[in-house]
CSV table of C-alpha atoms and ligand atoms in Angstrom, one decimal:
chain,number,residue,atom,x,y,z
A,1,MET,CA,-7.0,86.9,-132.5
A,2,ARG,CA,-8.3,90.4,-131.6
A,3,ALA,CA,-7.0,93.2,-133.7
A,4,GLY,CA,-7.4,96.9,-132.8
A,5,ILE,CA,-6.8,99.3,-135.7
A,6,ILE,CA,-6.3,103.0,-135.1
A,7,GLY,CA,-7.8,104.9,-138.1
A,8,SER,CA,-10.2,103.9,-140.9
A,9,GLY,CA,-8.1,105.4,-143.8
A,10,LEU,CA,-7.5,103.2,-146.8
A,11,GLY,CA,-4.7,101.3,-145.1
A,12,GLY,CA,-6.8,100.7,-141.9
A,13,LEU,CA,-9.8,99.5,-143.9
A,14,LEU,CA,-7.7,97.2,-146.2
A,15,ALA,CA,-5.9,95.7,-143.2
A,16,ALA,CA,-9.2,95.3,-141.3
A,17,VAL,CA,-11.1,93.5,-144.1
A,18,SER,CA,-8.0,91.3,-144.7
A,19,LEU,CA,-7.8,90.2,-141.1
A,20,ALA,CA,-11.6,89.8,-140.6
A,21,ARG,CA,-11.6,87.5,-143.6
A,22,ARG,CA,-8.9,85.4,-141.9
A,23,GLY,CA,-11.1,85.1,-138.8
A,24,SER,CA,-9.7,87.9,-136.6
A,25,GLU,CA,-12.1,90.0,-134.5
A,26,VAL,CA,-11.4,93.5,-135.7
A,27,VAL,CA,-12.3,96.8,-134.2
A,28,ILE,CA,-11.4,100.2,-135.8
A,29,PHE,CA,-11.1,103.3,-133.7
A,30,GLU,CA,-11.8,106.4,-135.9
A,31,LYS,CA,-11.7,109.9,-134.5
A,32,LEU,CA,-13.8,111.4,-137.3
A,33,PRO,CA,-17.5,110.8,-137.8
A,34,TYR,CA,-16.8,109.0,-141.2
A,35,ALA,CA,-14.5,106.3,-142.6
A,36,GLY,CA,-11.9,106.6,-145.3
A,37,GLY,CA,-9.6,109.3,-144.1
A,38,ARG,CA,-8.1,111.0,-147.2
A,39,PHE,CA,-9.7,108.5,-149.5
A,40,THR,CA,-13.4,109.2,-149.5
A,41,ASN,CA,-16.0,111.7,-150.6
A,42,ILE,CA,-17.9,114.6,-149.0
A,43,GLU,CA,-21.0,115.5,-150.9
A,44,ARG,CA,-21.5,119.2,-151.5
A,45,SER,CA,-24.4,120.5,-153.7
A,46,GLY,CA,-24.4,117.3,-155.7
A,47,TYR,CA,-20.6,117.2,-156.2
A,48,GLN,CA,-18.6,114.3,-154.8
A,49,LEU,CA,-15.6,116.3,-153.4
A,50,SER,CA,-12.8,114.0,-152.1
A,51,THR,CA,-11.2,114.4,-148.7
A,52,GLY,CA,-7.8,113.9,-150.4
A,53,ALA,CA,-7.2,111.7,-153.4
A,54,LEU,CA,-8.2,113.0,-156.8
A,55,HIS,CA,-10.6,110.1,-157.4
A,56,MET,CA,-7.8,108.2,-159.3
A,57,ILE,CA,-6.0,105.0,-158.7
A,58,PRO,CA,-2.5,105.2,-160.2
A,59,HIS,CA,-2.4,101.8,-161.9
A,60,GLY,CA,-6.2,101.5,-162.4
A,61,GLU,CA,-7.5,97.9,-162.5
A,62,LYS,CA,-4.1,96.3,-162.8
A,63,GLY,CA,-2.3,97.6,-159.7
A,64,PRO,CA,-1.9,96.3,-156.1
A,65,LEU,CA,-5.0,98.2,-154.9
A,66,ALA,CA,-7.3,96.7,-157.5
A,67,ARG,CA,-5.7,93.3,-157.0
A,68,MET,CA,-6.3,93.4,-153.3
A,69,LEU,CA,-9.9,94.6,-153.7
A,70,ARG,CA,-10.5,91.6,-156.0
A,71,THR,CA,-8.8,89.2,-153.5
A,72,LEU,CA,-11.1,90.6,-150.8
A,73,GLY,CA,-14.1,89.9,-152.9
A,74,ILE,CA,-14.9,93.6,-153.1
A,75,SER,CA,-16.5,94.8,-156.3
A,76,VAL,CA,-15.5,98.2,-157.4
A,77,GLN,CA,-15.4,99.0,-161.1
A,78,ILE,CA,-12.4,101.0,-162.1
A,79,LYS,CA,-12.6,102.7,-165.4
A,80,THR,CA,-9.2,102.9,-167.2
A,81,SER,CA,-8.3,106.5,-168.0
A,82,LYS,CA,-8.1,107.3,-171.8
A,83,PRO,CA,-5.7,108.7,-172.6
A,84,GLU,CA,-3.6,107.9,-169.5
A,85,GLY,CA,-2.0,111.3,-169.7
A,86,LEU,CA,-1.4,114.3,-172.0
A,87,PHE,CA,1.3,117.0,-171.6
A,88,ARG,CA,0.2,120.5,-172.5
A,89,ILE,CA,3.3,122.2,-174.1
A,90,ASN,CA,3.1,125.5,-175.9
A,91,GLY,CA,-0.7,125.2,-176.1
A,92,LYS,CA,-0.6,121.7,-177.7
A,93,ASP,CA,-1.3,118.4,-176.0
A,94,TYR,CA,1.2,115.5,-176.4
A,95,LEU,CA,1.0,111.9,-175.4
A,96,PHE,CA,4.1,110.7,-173.5
A,97,ASP,CA,5.4,108.9,-176.6
A,98,GLU,CA,5.1,112.0,-178.6
A,99,LEU,CA,7.2,114.1,-176.3
A,100,PRO,CA,10.6,113.4,-178.0
A,101,GLU,CA,9.3,115.5,-181.0
A,102,LEU,CA,9.9,118.5,-178.8
A,103,PHE,CA,13.6,117.9,-178.6
A,104,SER,CA,16.5,118.3,-181.0
A,105,MET,CA,18.1,115.1,-182.5
A,106,LYS,CA,21.0,115.3,-180.1
A,107,GLU,CA,18.6,115.7,-177.1
A,108,LYS,CA,16.4,112.9,-178.4
A,109,LEU,CA,19.3,110.4,-178.5
A,110,LYS,CA,20.3,111.3,-174.9
A,111,LEU,CA,16.6,111.1,-173.8
A,112,THR,CA,16.2,107.6,-175.3
A,113,ALA,CA,19.4,106.4,-173.6
A,114,ALA,CA,18.2,108.0,-170.3
A,115,LEU,CA,14.7,106.4,-170.5
A,116,ALA,CA,16.2,103.0,-171.4
A,117,SER,CA,18.5,103.3,-168.3
A,118,LEU,CA,15.5,104.2,-166.1
A,119,LYS,CA,13.5,101.2,-167.5
A,120,LEU,CA,16.4,99.0,-166.5
A,121,ASP,CA,16.1,100.3,-162.9
A,122,ARG,CA,19.5,101.9,-162.9
A,123,GLY,CA,18.7,105.0,-160.9
A,124,GLY,CA,20.4,105.6,-157.6
A,125,LYS,CA,20.2,107.8,-154.5
A,126,GLU,CA,20.7,111.1,-156.3
A,127,SER,CA,17.6,113.1,-157.0
A,128,LEU,CA,15.8,112.7,-160.3
A,129,ARG,CA,16.6,116.3,-161.1
A,130,GLU,CA,20.4,115.8,-160.6
A,131,TRP,CA,20.3,112.6,-162.5
A,132,LEU,CA,18.6,114.3,-165.5
A,133,GLU,CA,20.8,117.4,-165.4
A,134,LYS,CA,23.8,115.2,-165.7
A,135,ARG,CA,22.5,113.6,-168.9
A,136,ILE,CA,20.5,116.3,-170.7
A,137,ASN,CA,20.6,120.1,-170.5
A,138,SER,CA,17.0,120.9,-171.1
A,139,LYS,CA,14.7,123.2,-169.1
A,140,LEU,CA,11.6,121.6,-170.8
A,141,LEU,CA,12.6,118.1,-169.7
A,142,LEU,CA,13.0,119.3,-166.1
A,143,GLN,CA,9.6,121.0,-166.3
A,144,ILE,CA,8.1,117.7,-167.6
A,145,ALA,CA,9.7,115.7,-164.8
A,146,ASP,CA,8.5,118.3,-162.2
A,147,SER,CA,5.0,118.2,-163.4
A,148,PHE,CA,4.9,114.3,-163.3
A,149,CYS,CA,6.4,114.2,-159.9
A,150,GLY,CA,4.2,117.1,-158.6
A,151,TRP,CA,1.0,115.4,-159.8
A,152,ALA,CA,1.9,111.8,-158.9
A,153,LEU,CA,4.0,112.3,-155.7
A,154,SER,CA,3.3,115.9,-154.7
A,155,VAL,CA,7.0,116.9,-154.7
A,156,ASP,CA,9.3,118.2,-157.4
A,157,SER,CA,12.0,116.2,-159.1
A,158,SER,CA,14.6,117.3,-156.6
A,159,LYS,CA,12.8,115.5,-153.7
A,160,VAL,CA,12.6,112.0,-155.2
A,161,SER,CA,15.5,109.8,-156.0
A,162,SER,CA,16.2,108.5,-159.5
A,163,GLY,CA,16.1,105.0,-158.1
A,164,GLU,CA,12.6,105.5,-156.8
A,165,THR,CA,11.6,107.0,-160.2
A,166,ALA,CA,13.1,104.1,-162.0
A,167,ALA,CA,11.0,101.7,-159.9
A,168,ILE,CA,7.9,103.8,-160.5
A,169,THR,CA,8.6,103.8,-164.2
A,170,LYS,CA,9.0,100.1,-164.2
A,171,ASN,CA,5.6,99.7,-162.5
A,172,VAL,CA,3.9,102.1,-164.9
A,173,ASN,CA,5.3,100.1,-167.9
A,174,LYS,CA,4.1,96.8,-166.3
A,175,PHE,CA,0.8,97.8,-164.8
A,176,GLY,CA,-0.2,100.8,-166.9
A,177,GLY,CA,-1.7,104.1,-166.0
A,178,PRO,CA,-4.5,105.4,-163.9
A,179,GLY,CA,-8.2,104.6,-163.6
A,180,VAL,CA,-11.2,106.2,-161.9
A,181,PRO,CA,-13.1,104.0,-159.4
A,182,LEU,CA,-16.8,104.4,-160.1
A,183,GLY,CA,-18.2,106.5,-157.2
A,184,GLY,CA,-14.8,108.0,-156.7
A,185,CYS,CA,-12.7,107.3,-153.6
A,186,GLY,CA,-15.9,107.0,-151.7
A,187,GLY,CA,-17.0,104.1,-153.9
A,188,VAL,CA,-13.9,102.2,-152.7
A,189,THR,CA,-14.3,103.2,-149.0
A,190,LYS,CA,-18.0,102.4,-148.9
A,191,ALA,CA,-17.5,98.9,-150.4
A,192,LEU,CA,-14.7,98.2,-147.8
A,193,VAL,CA,-16.8,99.4,-144.9
A,194,SER,CA,-19.8,97.3,-146.0
A,195,GLU,CA,-17.6,94.2,-146.4
A,196,LEU,CA,-16.0,94.7,-143.0
A,197,GLU,CA,-19.4,95.0,-141.3
A,198,ARG,CA,-20.6,91.9,-143.1
A,199,LEU,CA,-17.7,90.0,-141.7
A,200,GLY,CA,-18.6,91.2,-138.2
A,201,GLY,CA,-15.9,93.9,-137.9
A,202,LYS,CA,-16.7,97.1,-136.1
A,203,ILE,CA,-15.8,100.8,-136.7
A,204,LEU,CA,-16.2,103.0,-133.6
A,205,TYR,CA,-16.7,106.5,-135.0
A,206,GLY,CA,-15.8,109.7,-133.1
A,207,MET,CA,-13.4,107.6,-130.9
A,208,GLU,CA,-10.0,109.2,-130.8
A,209,VAL,CA,-7.2,107.0,-129.5
A,210,GLU,CA,-5.2,108.9,-126.9
A,211,LYS,CA,-2.7,106.3,-125.9
A,212,ILE,CA,-1.3,102.9,-126.9
A,213,GLU,CA,-0.4,101.2,-123.6
A,214,ILE,CA,2.8,99.3,-123.7
A,215,GLU,CA,3.3,96.4,-121.2
A,216,ASN,CA,6.5,94.4,-120.9
A,217,GLY,CA,7.7,95.7,-124.2
A,218,ARG,CA,4.5,94.8,-126.1
A,219,ALA,CA,1.6,96.9,-127.3
A,220,ALA,CA,-1.3,95.7,-125.1
A,221,ASN,CA,-4.1,98.2,-125.0
A,222,ILE,CA,-5.7,101.0,-126.9
A,223,ALA,CA,-6.9,103.8,-124.6
A,224,THR,CA,-9.5,106.4,-125.5
A,225,LYS,CA,-10.7,109.2,-123.1
A,226,GLU,CA,-13.3,106.8,-121.6
A,227,ASP,CA,-11.8,103.4,-121.7
A,228,SER,CA,-9.0,101.0,-122.4
A,229,TYR,CA,-9.4,98.0,-124.7
A,230,ASP,CA,-7.0,95.1,-124.8
A,231,PHE,CA,-5.9,93.5,-128.2
A,232,ASP,CA,-3.5,90.7,-129.4
A,233,MET,CA,-2.3,93.0,-132.2
A,234,ILE,CA,-2.5,96.8,-132.7
A,235,ILE,CA,-2.3,98.3,-136.2
A,236,SER,CA,-1.8,102.0,-136.5
A,237,ASN,CA,-3.1,103.9,-139.6
A,238,ALA,CA,-2.4,107.2,-137.8
A,239,GLY,CA,1.1,107.5,-139.4
A,240,PRO,CA,4.4,106.6,-137.7
A,241,LYS,CA,5.0,110.1,-136.1
A,242,ALA,CA,1.6,110.1,-134.4
A,243,THR,CA,2.0,106.4,-133.4
A,244,ILE,CA,5.3,107.1,-131.6
A,245,LYS,CA,3.5,109.9,-129.7
A,246,LEU,CA,0.6,107.6,-128.8
A,247,CYS,CA,3.1,105.0,-127.3
A,248,GLY,CA,5.6,107.5,-125.8
A,249,GLU,CA,9.0,108.0,-127.3
A,250,GLU,CA,10.7,106.3,-124.4
A,251,ASN,CA,9.4,102.9,-125.6
A,252,PHE,CA,11.3,103.0,-128.9
A,253,PRO,CA,15.1,102.9,-129.6
A,254,ALA,CA,16.4,106.4,-130.1
A,255,SER,CA,17.6,105.6,-133.6
A,256,TYR,CA,14.0,104.7,-134.6
A,257,VAL,CA,12.6,107.8,-133.1
A,258,ARG,CA,15.2,109.9,-135.0
A,259,GLU,CA,14.4,108.1,-138.3
A,260,ILE,CA,10.7,108.6,-137.9
A,261,LYS,CA,11.0,112.3,-136.9
A,262,ASN,CA,13.1,112.9,-140.0
A,263,ILE,CA,10.5,111.6,-142.4
A,264,GLU,CA,9.5,114.4,-144.8
A,265,GLU,CA,5.9,114.6,-145.8
A,266,ALA,CA,4.5,115.6,-149.2
A,267,ALA,CA,2.1,118.6,-149.1
A,268,GLY,CA,-0.1,119.9,-151.8
A,269,ILE,CA,-3.0,122.1,-153.0
A,270,LYS,CA,-6.1,120.9,-154.8
A,271,ILE,CA,-8.4,123.4,-156.5
A,272,LEU,CA,-11.9,122.0,-157.3
A,273,ALA,CA,-14.0,123.7,-160.0
A,274,THR,CA,-17.5,123.2,-161.4
A,275,CYS,CA,-17.8,123.6,-165.1
A,276,GLU,CA,-20.8,123.7,-167.4
A,277,LYS,CA,-18.9,121.9,-170.1
A,278,ALA,CA,-16.0,119.5,-170.3
A,279,MET,CA,-12.8,121.5,-170.2
A,280,LEU,CA,-10.5,118.5,-170.8
A,281,GLY,CA,-13.0,116.1,-172.4
A,282,HIS,CA,-11.1,112.9,-171.4
A,283,SER,CA,-10.7,110.8,-168.3
A,284,GLY,CA,-6.9,111.0,-168.0
A,285,VAL,CA,-4.4,113.5,-166.5
A,286,LEU,CA,-3.5,116.7,-168.2
A,287,PHE,CA,0.1,117.5,-167.1
A,288,THR,CA,0.9,121.2,-167.3
A,289,PRO,CA,4.8,121.4,-167.2
A,290,GLN,CA,4.8,125.1,-168.2
A,291,ALA,CA,2.3,126.4,-165.6
A,292,GLN,CA,3.8,128.4,-162.8
A,293,ARG,CA,2.4,126.1,-160.1
A,294,ILE,CA,-0.2,123.6,-161.2
A,295,ASP,CA,1.3,120.2,-162.0
A,296,GLY,CA,-1.8,118.7,-163.6
A,297,LEU,CA,-5.5,118.4,-163.8
A,298,ASN,CA,-8.2,115.8,-164.2
A,299,GLU,CA,-11.9,115.8,-165.0
A,300,VAL,CA,-13.2,112.6,-163.5
A,301,THR,CA,-16.8,113.3,-164.6
A,302,ASN,CA,-15.7,112.1,-168.1
A,303,ALA,CA,-15.3,108.6,-166.5
A,304,ASP,CA,-18.1,108.8,-163.9
A,305,PRO,CA,-20.7,111.6,-164.5
A,306,SER,CA,-22.3,110.8,-161.1
A,307,LEU,CA,-19.5,112.7,-159.4
A,308,ALA,CA,-21.2,115.9,-160.3
A,309,PRO,CA,-24.8,117.0,-160.8
A,310,LYS,CA,-26.3,116.1,-164.2
A,311,GLY,CA,-24.7,118.0,-167.1
A,312,ARG,CA,-21.9,119.5,-164.9
A,313,HIS,CA,-18.2,118.6,-164.7
A,314,LEU,CA,-15.8,118.4,-161.8
A,315,LEU,CA,-12.4,119.7,-162.7
A,316,MET,CA,-9.5,119.3,-160.2
A,317,SER,CA,-6.0,120.7,-160.3
A,318,HIS,CA,-3.1,119.6,-158.1
A,319,GLN,CA,0.1,121.4,-157.2
A,320,ALA,CA,2.9,120.3,-154.9
A,321,LEU,CA,3.5,122.5,-152.0
A,322,ASP,CA,6.9,122.9,-150.3
A,323,ALA,CA,6.9,123.4,-146.5
A,324,SER,CA,8.7,126.7,-146.9
A,325,GLN,CA,6.1,128.1,-149.2
A,326,ASN,CA,3.3,130.4,-148.2
A,327,ALA,CA,0.1,128.4,-148.9
A,328,ALA,CA,-2.2,131.4,-149.5
A,329,LYS,CA,0.2,132.9,-152.1
A,330,GLU,CA,0.6,129.5,-153.8
A,331,VAL,CA,-3.2,129.1,-154.0
A,332,LYS,CA,-3.3,132.5,-155.7
A,333,LEU,CA,-0.7,131.4,-158.3
A,334,GLY,CA,-2.7,128.1,-158.8
A,335,ILE,CA,-5.8,130.1,-159.6
A,336,GLU,CA,-3.9,132.3,-162.0
A,337,ASP,CA,-2.7,129.1,-163.7
A,338,LEU,CA,-6.2,127.9,-164.2
A,339,HIS,CA,-7.0,131.1,-166.0
A,340,ALA,CA,-3.9,130.8,-168.2
A,341,ILE,CA,-4.5,127.1,-169.0
A,342,PHE,CA,-8.2,127.8,-169.8
A,343,PRO,CA,-8.6,131.4,-171.1
A,344,ASP,CA,-12.4,130.9,-171.0
A,345,PHE,CA,-12.3,129.5,-167.4
A,346,ASP,CA,-14.6,132.3,-166.0
A,347,ARG,CA,-17.1,131.8,-168.7
A,348,HIS,CA,-17.6,128.1,-168.1
A,349,CYS,CA,-16.3,127.3,-164.6
A,350,LYS,CA,-16.4,128.4,-161.0
A,351,VAL,CA,-14.0,127.5,-158.2
A,352,LEU,CA,-16.0,125.3,-155.8
A,353,ALA,CA,-13.3,124.8,-153.1
A,354,VAL,CA,-9.6,125.0,-152.4
A,355,HIS,CA,-8.0,122.4,-150.2
A,356,VAL,CA,-4.5,122.7,-148.7
A,357,TYR,CA,-3.0,119.4,-147.5
A,358,LYS,CA,-0.2,119.5,-145.1
A,359,SER,CA,0.9,118.7,-141.5
A,360,GLY,CA,-1.7,116.3,-140.0
A,361,TRP,CA,-3.5,115.9,-143.3
A,362,PRO,CA,-0.8,115.8,-146.0
A,363,VAL,CA,-0.8,114.4,-149.6
A,364,ASN,CA,1.6,111.7,-148.4
A,365,ARG,CA,2.8,111.1,-144.9
A,366,ALA,CA,6.2,110.1,-146.3
A,367,VAL,CA,7.7,111.4,-149.6
A,368,SER,CA,8.0,108.5,-152.1
A,369,GLY,CA,11.3,106.7,-151.6
A,370,VAL,CA,11.2,106.7,-147.8
A,371,ARG,CA,11.2,103.1,-146.5
A,372,ILE,CA,9.4,102.4,-143.3
A,373,SER,CA,8.6,98.8,-142.4
A,374,PRO,CA,5.1,97.8,-141.4
A,375,GLU,CA,6.7,96.1,-138.4
A,376,SER,CA,7.6,98.4,-135.5
A,377,PRO,CA,10.3,97.8,-132.8
A,378,ILE,CA,7.4,97.2,-130.3
A,379,LYS,CA,6.0,93.7,-130.3
A,380,ASN,CA,2.4,93.5,-131.5
A,381,LEU,CA,2.5,97.0,-133.0
A,382,TYR,CA,2.3,97.5,-136.7
A,383,HIS,CA,2.0,100.4,-139.2
A,384,VAL,CA,-0.2,100.7,-142.3
A,385,GLY,CA,-0.9,103.8,-144.5
A,386,ASP,CA,1.0,105.9,-147.0
A,387,ALA,CA,4.1,106.2,-144.9
A,388,VAL,CA,4.7,102.5,-145.5
A,389,LYS,CA,5.0,102.4,-149.2
A,390,PRO,CA,7.2,99.7,-150.7
A,391,LYS,CA,9.6,100.7,-153.4
A,392,GLY,CA,8.0,101.9,-156.7
A,393,TRP,CA,4.4,102.1,-155.5
A,394,MET,CA,2.7,105.5,-155.6
A,395,GLU,CA,0.0,106.7,-153.3
A,396,SER,CA,-3.0,104.3,-152.8
A,397,GLU,CA,-1.1,101.6,-154.7
A,398,GLY,CA,1.7,102.0,-152.0
A,399,VAL,CA,-0.9,101.8,-149.2
A,400,ALA,CA,-2.2,98.5,-150.6
A,401,ALA,CA,1.3,97.2,-151.3
A,402,GLY,CA,2.2,98.1,-147.7
A,403,VAL,CA,-0.8,96.2,-146.3
A,404,GLU,CA,0.2,93.2,-148.5
A,405,LEU,CA,3.7,93.4,-147.0
A,406,LEU,CA,2.2,93.5,-143.4
A,407,LEU,CA,0.1,90.4,-144.1
A,408,GLY,CA,3.2,88.6,-145.4
A,409,HIS,CA,5.0,89.4,-142.2
A,410,LEU,CA,2.1,88.3,-140.1
A,411,GLN,CA,1.8,85.0,-142.0
A,412,LYS,CA,5.5,84.3,-141.7
A,413,ARG,CA,5.3,84.8,-137.9
A,414,LYS,CA,2.2,82.6,-137.9
A,415,ARG,CA,0.1,85.5,-136.4
A,416,ILE,CA,-2.6,84.9,-139.0
A,417,LEU,CA,-3.6,82.0,-141.1
A,418,LEU,CA,-2.5,81.6,-144.7
A,419,HIS,CA,-5.2,83.0,-147.0
B,1,FAD,C1,-4.7,116.3,-152.5
B,1,FAD,C2,-4.4,114.8,-152.6
B,1,FAD,C3,-4.5,114.2,-153.8
B,1,FAD,C4,-4.3,112.8,-153.8
B,1,FAD,N1,-4.5,112.1,-155.0
B,1,FAD,C5,-4.4,110.8,-155.0
B,1,FAD,C6,-4.8,110.1,-156.1
B,1,FAD,O1,-5.3,110.7,-157.1
B,1,FAD,N2,-4.7,108.8,-156.1
B,1,FAD,C7,-4.2,108.1,-155.0
B,1,FAD,O2,-4.1,106.9,-155.1
B,1,FAD,N3,-3.8,108.7,-153.9
B,1,FAD,C8,-4.0,110.1,-153.9
B,1,FAD,N4,-3.7,110.7,-152.7
B,1,FAD,C9,-3.1,110.0,-151.6
B,1,FAD,C10,-4.1,109.2,-150.8
B,1,FAD,O3,-5.2,110.0,-150.6
B,1,FAD,C11,-3.5,108.7,-149.6
B,1,FAD,O4,-2.2,108.1,-149.8
B,1,FAD,C12,-4.3,107.7,-148.8
B,1,FAD,O5,-5.7,108.1,-148.7
B,1,FAD,C13,-3.7,107.5,-147.4
B,1,FAD,O6,-4.4,106.5,-146.7
B,1,FAD,P1,-3.9,106.1,-145.3
B,1,FAD,O7,-4.1,104.6,-145.1
B,1,FAD,O8,-2.5,106.6,-145.0
B,1,FAD,O9,-4.9,106.8,-144.2
B,1,FAD,P2,-5.4,108.3,-143.9
B,1,FAD,O10,-6.2,108.8,-145.0
B,1,FAD,O11,-4.2,109.0,-143.3
B,1,FAD,O12,-6.4,107.9,-142.7
B,1,FAD,C14,-6.0,107.8,-141.3
B,1,FAD,C15,-7.2,107.8,-140.5
B,1,FAD,O13,-6.8,107.6,-139.1
B,1,FAD,C16,-7.6,108.5,-138.3
B,1,FAD,N5,-6.9,108.8,-137.1
B,1,FAD,C17,-5.7,109.4,-137.0
B,1,FAD,N6,-5.3,109.5,-135.7
B,1,FAD,C18,-6.2,108.9,-135.0
B,1,FAD,C19,-6.4,108.6,-133.6
B,1,FAD,N7,-5.5,109.0,-132.7
B,1,FAD,N8,-7.5,108.0,-133.2
B,1,FAD,C20,-8.5,107.6,-134.1
B,1,FAD,N9,-8.4,107.8,-135.4
B,1,FAD,C21,-7.3,108.4,-135.9
B,1,FAD,C22,-7.9,109.7,-139.2
B,1,FAD,O14,-9.0,110.4,-138.8
B,1,FAD,C23,-8.0,109.1,-140.6
B,1,FAD,O15,-9.4,108.7,-140.8
B,1,FAD,C24,-3.9,112.1,-152.6
B,1,FAD,C25,-3.9,112.8,-151.4
B,1,FAD,C26,-4.2,114.1,-151.4
B,1,FAD,C27,-4.2,114.8,-150.0
């Protein structure tokens, strides 16, 4: 079985190693000169800046990504974040379980009932914001919900359904909070690339796929500027919108094209700062519900000091960005937030870089809650990546769970051997 994979993002690499281990001949076409897409590091003056992800895996060593890496025999140490998260409210940091202290007795009772209902997976299609507003009238609660959704999903609570939030809550309760892979995102990517190469798989760097050629209703060839290569199976990690363009809309049912065109992506802004001392002092997330734009921050050097030069810290903030917002203005508000959260920011820290993630390089190619199958309407053509996240799985966990789903489909159709 010859498998051609378009893109060496996390989804492409996980699929590639999984197939290579099952005996497939795997070739990845990657348009960039490096592997990993939005899940790797770019070194700058001794800092391991990430191309996307904030060097965190949402469920640490217990989630689908860690499980898949173990199954693939890939050794990446993931350090559990401690505490998992704190919420800074009125200048004080609270653990999630301590948040009820901030509410009146009446609000507390309503909150307990609402959380119990979410735990039982009772949410529905209405947005989390609408769902909360119906139950508790509290500005602070909405700010807390927005900062969690903004950090974890890069949208506010009006853009994610209460049903999806319920499934996410269930997974957080079952699999726990985040962890930092040693070496950051690049540690995961490097280990996947080296295992793929050990198994005989290839990555062709600087090779942009220009077309997926469809013959008799099946995906047959991957075409670059120079050549065309035939495969038994084509897996696209370029995202469903780009994949439709590569094949030509005319090859898909109109309803599928409409569905894919309507997918909303999640955009965001990351501000990276170098600090001479630890500003957070822990390896978890600091949620900032009362900031004007920043949803949260982390300081991964408390888990892995090698991500910055000796004695320095890497502080990263994240804020969701709505497509209608002016990115430059939002960055300015984010930097103002950093100064408000840390009044001594200028004394100890310096902004290293500001990254805006949208359009072709977003935070998530599909907002959490969108369901796209890894199977496409075209025979032999499949999707992986963060537009293919099964219910309740955030970000890189969703990417891994999506690849697991694809492998299940392929096994069922006897396209690959049982593992
Ligand atoms: C600011 C930010 C913060 C985030 N924080 C976290 C976090 O802390 N934890 C977490 O788990 N996730 C986080 N994420 C999300 C995570 O980074 C993504 O979900 C994940 O990396 C997406 O992987 P993917 O498989 O979709 O591939 P992508 O990263 O989209 O990679 C696709 C690859 O395909 C290549 N490609 C595309 N088109 C072609 C073509 N025509 N020919 C050849 N190659 C092509 C691209 O160059 C790219 O390398 C964050 C993302 C961002 C942007």
